PDB file of C-alpha atoms in Angstrom:
ATOM      1  CA  ALA A  29     111.008 107.390 101.364  1.00 75.00           C
ATOM      2  CA  GLN A  30     109.035 110.341 102.619  1.00 85.00           C
ATOM      3  CA  SER A  31     105.642 110.993 104.118  1.00 90.00           C
ATOM      4  CA  VAL A  32     103.569 113.732 105.697  1.00 93.00           C
ATOM      5  CA  THR A  33     101.030 113.498 108.504  1.00 95.00           C
ATOM      6  CA  GLN A  34      98.586 116.326 109.079  1.00 95.00           C
ATOM      7  CA  LEU A  35      96.896 116.038 112.454  1.00 91.00           C
ATOM      8  CA  GLY A  36      93.243 116.974 112.257  1.00 90.00           C
ATOM      9  CA  SER A  37      91.355 116.888 108.994  1.00 92.00           C
ATOM     10  CA  HIS A  38      89.084 119.693 110.274  1.00 95.00           C
ATOM     11  CA  VAL A  39      90.042 122.556 112.568  1.00 97.00           C
ATOM     12  CA  SER A  40      87.692 125.275 113.811  1.00 97.00           C
ATOM     13  CA  VAL A  41      88.826 128.552 115.339  1.00 97.00           C
ATOM     14  CA  SER A  42      87.070 131.761 116.286  1.00 97.00           C
ATOM     15  CA  GLU A  43      87.812 134.908 114.348  1.00 97.00           C
ATOM     16  CA  GLY A  44      90.771 136.617 116.024  1.00 97.00           C
ATOM     17  CA  ALA A  45      92.046 133.411 117.669  1.00 98.00           C
ATOM     18  CA  LEU A  46      95.360 131.681 117.049  1.00 97.00           C
ATOM     19  CA  VAL A  47      95.520 129.334 114.088  1.00 98.00           C
ATOM     20  CA  LEU A  48      97.684 126.228 114.552  1.00 98.00           C
ATOM     21  CA  LEU A  49      97.759 123.539 111.855  1.00 98.00           C
ATOM     22  CA  ARG A  50     100.011 120.593 112.570  1.00 97.00           C
ATOM     23  CA  CYS A  51     102.317 118.811 110.169  1.00 97.00           C
ATOM     24  CA  ASN A  52     104.849 116.087 110.891  1.00 97.00           C
ATOM     25  CA  TYR A  53     107.079 114.665 108.215  1.00 94.00           C
ATOM     26  CA  SER A  54     109.278 111.701 107.586  1.00 91.00           C
ATOM     27  CA  SER A  55     112.189 111.882 105.166  1.00 84.00           C
ATOM     28  CA  SER A  56     115.359 109.856 104.629  1.00 79.00           C
ATOM     29  CA  VAL A  57     117.178 112.928 103.274  1.00 80.00           C
ATOM     30  CA  PRO A  58     117.236 116.581 104.350  1.00 81.00           C
ATOM     31  CA  PRO A  59     113.753 117.762 103.486  1.00 86.00           C
ATOM     32  CA  TYR A  60     112.250 120.730 101.792  1.00 90.00           C
ATOM     33  CA  LEU A  61     108.848 121.538 103.282  1.00 92.00           C
ATOM     34  CA  PHE A  62     105.880 123.484 101.966  1.00 94.00           C
ATOM     35  CA  TRP A  63     102.470 124.708 102.999  1.00 97.00           C
ATOM     36  CA  TYR A  64      99.855 125.278 100.331  1.00 97.00           C
ATOM     37  CA  VAL A  65      96.369 126.762 100.622  1.00 97.00           C
ATOM     38  CA  GLN A  66      93.352 125.852  98.518  1.00 96.00           C
ATOM     39  CA  TYR A  67      90.310 128.106  98.441  1.00 94.00           C
ATOM     40  CA  PRO A  68      87.000 126.570  97.289  1.00 90.00           C
ATOM     41  CA  ASN A  69      86.957 125.581  93.624  1.00 88.00           C
ATOM     42  CA  GLN A  70      90.531 126.746  93.054  1.00 91.00           C
ATOM     43  CA  GLY A  71      93.969 125.213  92.637  1.00 92.00           C
ATOM     44  CA  LEU A  72      96.641 125.157  95.324  1.00 94.00           C
ATOM     45  CA  GLN A  73      98.741 128.246  96.049  1.00 95.00           C
ATOM     46  CA  LEU A  74     102.045 128.282  97.876  1.00 94.00           C
ATOM     47  CA  LEU A  75     101.830 129.855 101.352  1.00 96.00           C
ATOM     48  CA  LEU A  76     105.439 129.358 102.386  1.00 94.00           C
ATOM     49  CA  LYS A  77     108.403 127.041 102.007  1.00 92.00           C
ATOM     50  CA  TYR A  78     111.424 125.830 103.966  1.00 91.00           C
ATOM     51  CA  THR A  79     114.511 125.115 101.876  1.00 85.00           C
ATOM     52  CA  SER A  80     117.223 124.836 104.561  1.00 77.00           C
ATOM     53  CA  ALA A  81     117.767 128.533 105.203  1.00 76.00           C
ATOM     54  CA  ALA A  82     116.066 130.108 108.253  1.00 84.00           C
ATOM     55  CA  THR A  83     114.060 127.640 110.351  1.00 89.00           C
ATOM     56  CA  LEU A  84     111.287 130.184 110.953  1.00 94.00           C
ATOM     57  CA  VAL A  85     109.630 130.883 107.639  1.00 94.00           C
ATOM     58  CA  LYS A  86     107.209 133.700 106.968  1.00 95.00           C
ATOM     59  CA  GLY A  87     104.624 133.400 104.238  1.00 94.00           C
ATOM     60  CA  ILE A  88     101.769 135.289 102.726  1.00 93.00           C
ATOM     61  CA  ASN A  89      98.662 136.494 104.593  1.00 93.00           C
ATOM     62  CA  GLY A  90     100.435 136.594 107.979  1.00 96.00           C
ATOM     63  CA  PHE A  91     101.169 132.867 108.176  1.00 97.00           C
ATOM     64  CA  GLU A  92     104.442 131.435 109.400  1.00 97.00           C
ATOM     65  CA  ALA A  93     105.898 127.992 110.090  1.00 97.00           C
ATOM     66  CA  GLU A  94     108.857 126.723 112.072  1.00 95.00           C
ATOM     67  CA  PHE A  95     111.025 123.809 110.973  1.00 94.00           C
ATOM     68  CA  LYS A  96     111.928 121.679 114.010  1.00 94.00           C
ATOM     69  CA  LYS A  97     114.248 118.878 113.007  1.00 91.00           C
ATOM     70  CA  SER A  98     114.258 117.227 116.451  1.00 92.00           C
ATOM     71  CA  GLU A  99     110.457 116.972 116.363  1.00 94.00           C
ATOM     72  CA  THR A 100     110.216 116.352 112.582  1.00 94.00           C
ATOM     73  CA  SER A 101     107.542 119.028 112.527  1.00 96.00           C
ATOM     74  CA  PHE A 102     106.595 122.003 110.384  1.00 96.00           C
ATOM     75  CA  HIS A 103     103.479 123.448 112.012  1.00 97.00           C
ATOM     76  CA  LEU A 104     101.668 126.395 110.440  1.00 98.00           C
ATOM     77  CA  THR A 105     100.557 129.304 112.628  1.00 98.00           C
ATOM     78  CA  LYS A 106      98.843 132.655 112.378  1.00 98.00           C
ATOM     79  CA  PRO A 107      98.326 134.855 115.459  1.00 97.00           C
ATOM     80  CA  SER A 108      94.828 136.037 114.585  1.00 97.00           C
ATOM     81  CA  ALA A 109      92.400 134.229 112.295  1.00 97.00           C
ATOM     82  CA  HIS A 110      90.423 136.134 109.713  1.00 97.00           C
ATOM     83  CA  MET A 111      87.261 134.968 107.994  1.00 96.00           C
ATOM     84  CA  SER A 112      89.154 134.956 104.692  1.00 96.00           C
ATOM     85  CA  ASP A 113      91.519 132.258 106.079  1.00 97.00           C
ATOM     86  CA  ALA A 114      88.790 129.629 105.750  1.00 97.00           C
ATOM     87  CA  ALA A 115      90.254 127.172 103.256  1.00 97.00           C
ATOM     88  CA  GLU A 116      91.986 123.810 103.026  1.00 96.00           C
ATOM     89  CA  TYR A 117      95.681 123.685 103.882  1.00 97.00           C
ATOM     90  CA  PHE A 118      98.156 121.102 102.639  1.00 96.00           C
ATOM     91  CA  CYS A 119     101.591 120.322 104.007  1.00 96.00           C
ATOM     92  CA  ALA A 120     104.103 118.787 101.575  1.00 94.00           C
ATOM     93  CA  VAL A 121     107.640 117.378 101.694  1.00 91.00           C
ATOM     94  CA  SER A 122     110.298 116.726  99.093  1.00 86.00           C
ATOM     95  CA  GLY A 123     113.965 115.887  99.029  1.00 76.00           C
ATOM     96  CA  SER A 124     116.508 118.499  98.054  1.00 70.00           C
ATOM     97  CA  GLY A 125     118.767 118.869  95.048  1.00 63.00           C
ATOM     98  CA  GLY A 126     117.649 118.224  91.495  1.00 61.00           C
ATOM     99  CA  TYR A 127     114.375 116.550  90.688  1.00 63.00           C
ATOM    100  CA  GLN A 128     112.538 115.184  93.718  1.00 72.00           C
ATOM    101  CA  LYS A 129     108.954 114.004  93.999  1.00 78.00           C
ATOM    102  CA  VAL A 130     106.704 115.954  96.345  1.00 86.00           C
ATOM    103  CA  THR A 131     104.471 114.116  98.814  1.00 89.00           C
ATOM    104  CA  PHE A 132     101.354 115.907 100.044  1.00 92.00           C
ATOM    105  CA  GLY A 133      99.432 115.438 103.266  1.00 93.00           C
ATOM    106  CA  ILE A 134      95.694 114.769 103.147  1.00 93.00           C
ATOM    107  CA  GLY A 135      94.860 118.350 104.032  1.00 95.00           C
ATOM    108  CA  THR A 136      93.271 120.235 106.940  1.00 96.00           C
ATOM    109  CA  LYS A 137      90.074 122.204 106.425  1.00 96.00           C
ATOM    110  CA  LEU A 138      90.098 125.375 108.478  1.00 97.00           C
ATOM    111  CA  GLN A 139      86.766 126.814 109.553  1.00 97.00           C
ATOM    112  CA  VAL A 140      86.713 130.329 111.005  1.00 97.00           C
ATOM    113  CA  ILE A 141      83.744 131.080 113.241  1.00 97.00           C
ATOM    114  CA  PRO A 142      82.614 134.698 113.472  1.00 95.00           C
TER     115      PRO A 142
ATOM    116  CA  ASN B  24     102.041 135.379  82.681  1.00 72.00           C
ATOM    117  CA  ALA B  25      99.065 133.018  82.777  1.00 81.00           C
ATOM    118  CA  GLY B  26     100.976 130.468  84.882  1.00 93.00           C
ATOM    119  CA  VAL B  27      99.428 127.005  84.532  1.00 96.00           C
ATOM    120  CA  THR B  28      96.276 126.698  82.457  1.00 97.00           C
ATOM    121  CA  GLN B  29      93.983 123.683  82.147  1.00 97.00           C
ATOM    122  CA  THR B  30      91.156 122.850  79.776  1.00 96.00           C
ATOM    123  CA  PRO B  31      88.360 122.031  80.108  1.00 96.00           C
ATOM    124  CA  LYS B  32      87.204 123.347  83.508  1.00 95.00           C
ATOM    125  CA  PHE B  33      84.290 120.886  83.707  1.00 96.00           C
ATOM    126  CA  GLN B  34      83.473 117.670  81.884  1.00 96.00           C
ATOM    127  CA  VAL B  35      80.827 114.975  82.134  1.00 97.00           C
ATOM    128  CA  LEU B  36      81.562 111.643  80.459  1.00 97.00           C
ATOM    129  CA  LYS B  37      79.676 108.403  80.109  1.00 97.00           C
ATOM    130  CA  THR B  38      81.400 105.183  81.150  1.00 98.00           C
ATOM    131  CA  GLY B  39      83.652 103.982  78.354  1.00 97.00           C
ATOM    132  CA  GLN B  40      84.115 107.351  76.675  1.00 97.00           C
ATOM    133  CA  SER B  41      87.572 108.808  76.211  1.00 97.00           C
ATOM    134  CA  MET B  42      88.915 112.305  76.652  1.00 96.00           C
ATOM    135  CA  THR B  43      92.129 114.282  76.972  1.00 97.00           C
ATOM    136  CA  LEU B  44      92.789 116.900  79.618  1.00 98.00           C
ATOM    137  CA  GLN B  45      95.101 119.638  78.427  1.00 97.00           C
ATOM    138  CA  CYS B  46      97.673 121.521  80.496  1.00 98.00           C
ATOM    139  CA  ALA B  47     100.101 124.264  79.548  1.00 98.00           C
ATOM    140  CA  GLN B  48     102.573 126.403  81.501  1.00 97.00           C
ATOM    141  CA  ASP B  49     104.361 129.555  80.455  1.00 95.00           C
ATOM    142  CA  MET B  50     107.026 129.652  83.187  1.00 92.00           C
ATOM    143  CA  ASN B  51     109.633 127.636  81.248  1.00 92.00           C
ATOM    144  CA  HIS B  52     109.525 124.915  83.907  1.00 91.00           C
ATOM    145  CA  ASN B  53     111.181 121.583  83.275  1.00 90.00           C
ATOM    146  CA  SER B  54     108.890 119.402  85.399  1.00 91.00           C
ATOM    147  CA  MET B  55     105.144 118.866  85.107  1.00 94.00           C
ATOM    148  CA  TYR B  56     102.659 116.742  87.037  1.00 94.00           C
ATOM    149  CA  TRP B  57      99.123 115.411  87.001  1.00 97.00           C
ATOM    150  CA  TYR B  58      97.279 114.871  90.292  1.00 96.00           C
ATOM    151  CA  ARG B  59      93.800 113.827  91.236  1.00 97.00           C
ATOM    152  CA  GLN B  60      92.072 115.129  94.343  1.00 95.00           C
ATOM    153  CA  ASP B  61      89.375 113.127  96.102  1.00 93.00           C
ATOM    154  CA  PRO B  62      87.688 113.940  99.434  1.00 87.00           C
ATOM    155  CA  GLY B  63      89.721 112.718 102.408  1.00 84.00           C
ATOM    156  CA  MET B  64      92.591 111.514 100.223  1.00 86.00           C
ATOM    157  CA  GLY B  65      94.549 114.677  99.519  1.00 87.00           C
ATOM    158  CA  LEU B  66      96.408 114.882  96.227  1.00 92.00           C
ATOM    159  CA  ARG B  67      97.576 111.726  94.569  1.00 93.00           C
ATOM    160  CA  LEU B  68     100.157 111.809  91.802  1.00 93.00           C
ATOM    161  CA  ILE B  69      99.011 110.143  88.591  1.00 96.00           C
ATOM    162  CA  TYR B  70     101.954 110.769  86.268  1.00 95.00           C
ATOM    163  CA  TYR B  71     104.828 113.186  86.123  1.00 93.00           C
ATOM    164  CA  SER B  72     107.402 114.420  83.657  1.00 93.00           C
ATOM    165  CA  ALA B  73     110.700 115.376  85.269  1.00 88.00           C
ATOM    166  CA  SER B  74     111.867 117.004  82.040  1.00 89.00           C
ATOM    167  CA  GLU B  75     110.860 117.263  78.405  1.00 91.00           C
ATOM    168  CA  GLY B  76     110.948 113.859  76.757  1.00 90.00           C
ATOM    169  CA  THR B  77     110.443 111.826  79.930  1.00 93.00           C
ATOM    170  CA  THR B  78     107.327 110.615  81.707  1.00 95.00           C
ATOM    171  CA  ASP B  79     106.925 108.336  84.721  1.00 93.00           C
ATOM    172  CA  LYS B  80     104.141 106.710  86.668  1.00 94.00           C
ATOM    173  CA  GLY B  81     103.073 108.148  89.965  1.00 92.00           C
ATOM    174  CA  GLU B  82     100.980 106.644  92.725  1.00 90.00           C
ATOM    175  CA  VAL B  83      97.749 105.961  90.772  1.00 95.00           C
ATOM    176  CA  PRO B  84      98.525 105.599  87.022  1.00 97.00           C
ATOM    177  CA  ASN B  85      96.065 102.839  86.089  1.00 96.00           C
ATOM    178  CA  GLY B  86      93.519 103.925  83.498  1.00 96.00           C
ATOM    179  CA  TYR B  87      95.514 106.977  82.397  1.00 98.00           C
ATOM    180  CA  ASN B  88      98.134 107.864  79.816  1.00 97.00           C
ATOM    181  CA  VAL B  89     100.160 111.045  79.382  1.00 98.00           C
ATOM    182  CA  SER B  90     102.033 112.897  76.683  1.00 97.00           C
ATOM    183  CA  ARG B  91     104.679 115.548  77.225  1.00 96.00           C
ATOM    184  CA  LEU B  92     104.065 117.278  73.910  1.00 90.00           C
ATOM    185  CA  ASN B  93     106.831 119.862  74.382  1.00 95.00           C
ATOM    186  CA  LYS B  94     108.306 121.794  77.288  1.00 95.00           C
ATOM    187  CA  ARG B  95     105.082 123.789  77.773  1.00 96.00           C
ATOM    188  CA  GLU B  96     102.388 121.141  77.409  1.00 97.00           C
ATOM    189  CA  PHE B  97     101.518 117.954  79.293  1.00 98.00           C
ATOM    190  CA  SER B  98      98.264 116.163  78.525  1.00 98.00           C
ATOM    191  CA  LEU B  99      96.401 113.433  80.417  1.00 98.00           C
ATOM    192  CA  ARG B 100      94.251 110.919  78.539  1.00 98.00           C
ATOM    193  CA  LEU B 101      91.499 108.687  79.825  1.00 97.00           C
ATOM    194  CA  GLU B 102      91.053 105.948  77.210  1.00 93.00           C
ATOM    195  CA  SER B 103      87.924 104.350  78.682  1.00 96.00           C
ATOM    196  CA  ALA B 104      86.461 106.392  81.517  1.00 96.00           C
ATOM    197  CA  ALA B 105      85.118 104.669  84.633  1.00 97.00           C
ATOM    198  CA  PRO B 106      83.007 106.091  87.486  1.00 97.00           C
ATOM    199  CA  SER B 107      86.043 105.630  89.795  1.00 96.00           C
ATOM    200  CA  GLN B 108      87.769 108.335  87.760  1.00 97.00           C
ATOM    201  CA  THR B 109      85.254 110.948  88.880  1.00 97.00           C
ATOM    202  CA  SER B 110      87.527 113.477  90.549  1.00 97.00           C
ATOM    203  CA  VAL B 111      89.135 116.884  90.344  1.00 97.00           C
ATOM    204  CA  TYR B 112      92.300 116.824  88.266  1.00 98.00           C
ATOM    205  CA  PHE B 113      95.138 119.281  88.780  1.00 97.00           C
ATOM    206  CA  CYS B 114      98.130 119.941  86.618  1.00 97.00           C
ATOM    207  CA  ALA B 115     101.230 121.477  88.176  1.00 95.00           C
ATOM    208  CA  SER B 116     104.699 122.520  87.121  1.00 94.00           C
ATOM    209  CA  SER B 117     107.968 123.236  88.886  1.00 90.00           C
ATOM    210  CA  GLU B 118     111.582 124.071  88.255  1.00 84.00           C
ATOM    211  CA  PRO B 119     113.509 121.739  90.558  1.00 71.00           C
ATOM    212  CA  TYR B 120     116.870 122.442  88.950  1.00 69.00           C
ATOM    213  CA  ARG B 121     117.003 126.069  90.098  1.00 67.00           C
ATOM    214  CA  GLN B 122     118.520 126.570  93.536  1.00 64.00           C
ATOM    215  CA  GLY B 123     115.996 127.640  96.166  1.00 62.00           C
ATOM    216  CA  SER B 124     113.007 126.853  93.990  1.00 65.00           C
ATOM    217  CA  TYR B 125     111.259 123.436  94.013  1.00 75.00           C
ATOM    218  CA  GLU B 126     107.713 124.557  94.776  1.00 86.00           C
ATOM    219  CA  GLN B 127     104.953 123.496  92.449  1.00 91.00           C
ATOM    220  CA  TYR B 128     102.578 125.854  90.674  1.00 93.00           C
ATOM    221  CA  PHE B 129      99.058 124.570  90.158  1.00 95.00           C
ATOM    222  CA  GLY B 130      96.404 125.077  87.547  1.00 96.00           C
ATOM    223  CA  PRO B 131      92.746 125.784  88.432  1.00 95.00           C
ATOM    224  CA  GLY B 132      91.654 122.164  87.997  1.00 96.00           C
ATOM    225  CA  THR B 133      89.278 120.132  85.848  1.00 97.00           C
ATOM    226  CA  ARG B 134      86.172 118.742  87.502  1.00 96.00           C
ATOM    227  CA  LEU B 135      85.354 115.420  85.830  1.00 97.00           C
ATOM    228  CA  THR B 136      82.237 113.372  86.408  1.00 97.00           C
ATOM    229  CA  VAL B 137      81.869 109.905  84.887  1.00 97.00           C
ATOM    230  CA  THR B 138      78.326 108.514  84.879  1.00 96.00           C
TER     231      THR B 138
END
């Protein structure tokens, strides 16, 4: 069994401020973890993924996430928000090895205030 | 590469009408998925196909059927549409059998309204 909890369905930050989007997971097997971004009226795009290599993962557009097994967390950060970061962000978890279903969180809408 | 394509982009149906949503991928992926996205509920898996020739129910399969036509194509059918099926539908594909892969690639979505 696996699940994902995203804390905060809406997050607002000022342009230039730190972005922190929280994700906690539950998995009975070693997890693979993902962050996706969805811009308005578009599909989801992969931002970054953790697949048991380095625990600090760098993604596109300056985002990064750190896998912390002891905290069962995979929070997404970006040092300085840009207006173009306004979107909805989804955390997801799957098992590893062969076919595994992916479970998505309910999403966090990021608003960037000029 | 076009990636994952979906048709149509928009559709309005009357209650009781039927329709098929089409999805195709050109990445030679083994696995394909259909999700629906509703406000405040994230993405919910309707059906998936782990590999060509197999399909399985996801979290919310009632009222839907699927066909994995070949490795490229995976269609979703609504036999008798209901207002509760008003949603945005996404198709996705992945290659879970390749080491280090596993992420899903999404299509642009179909916005369906049932009146």
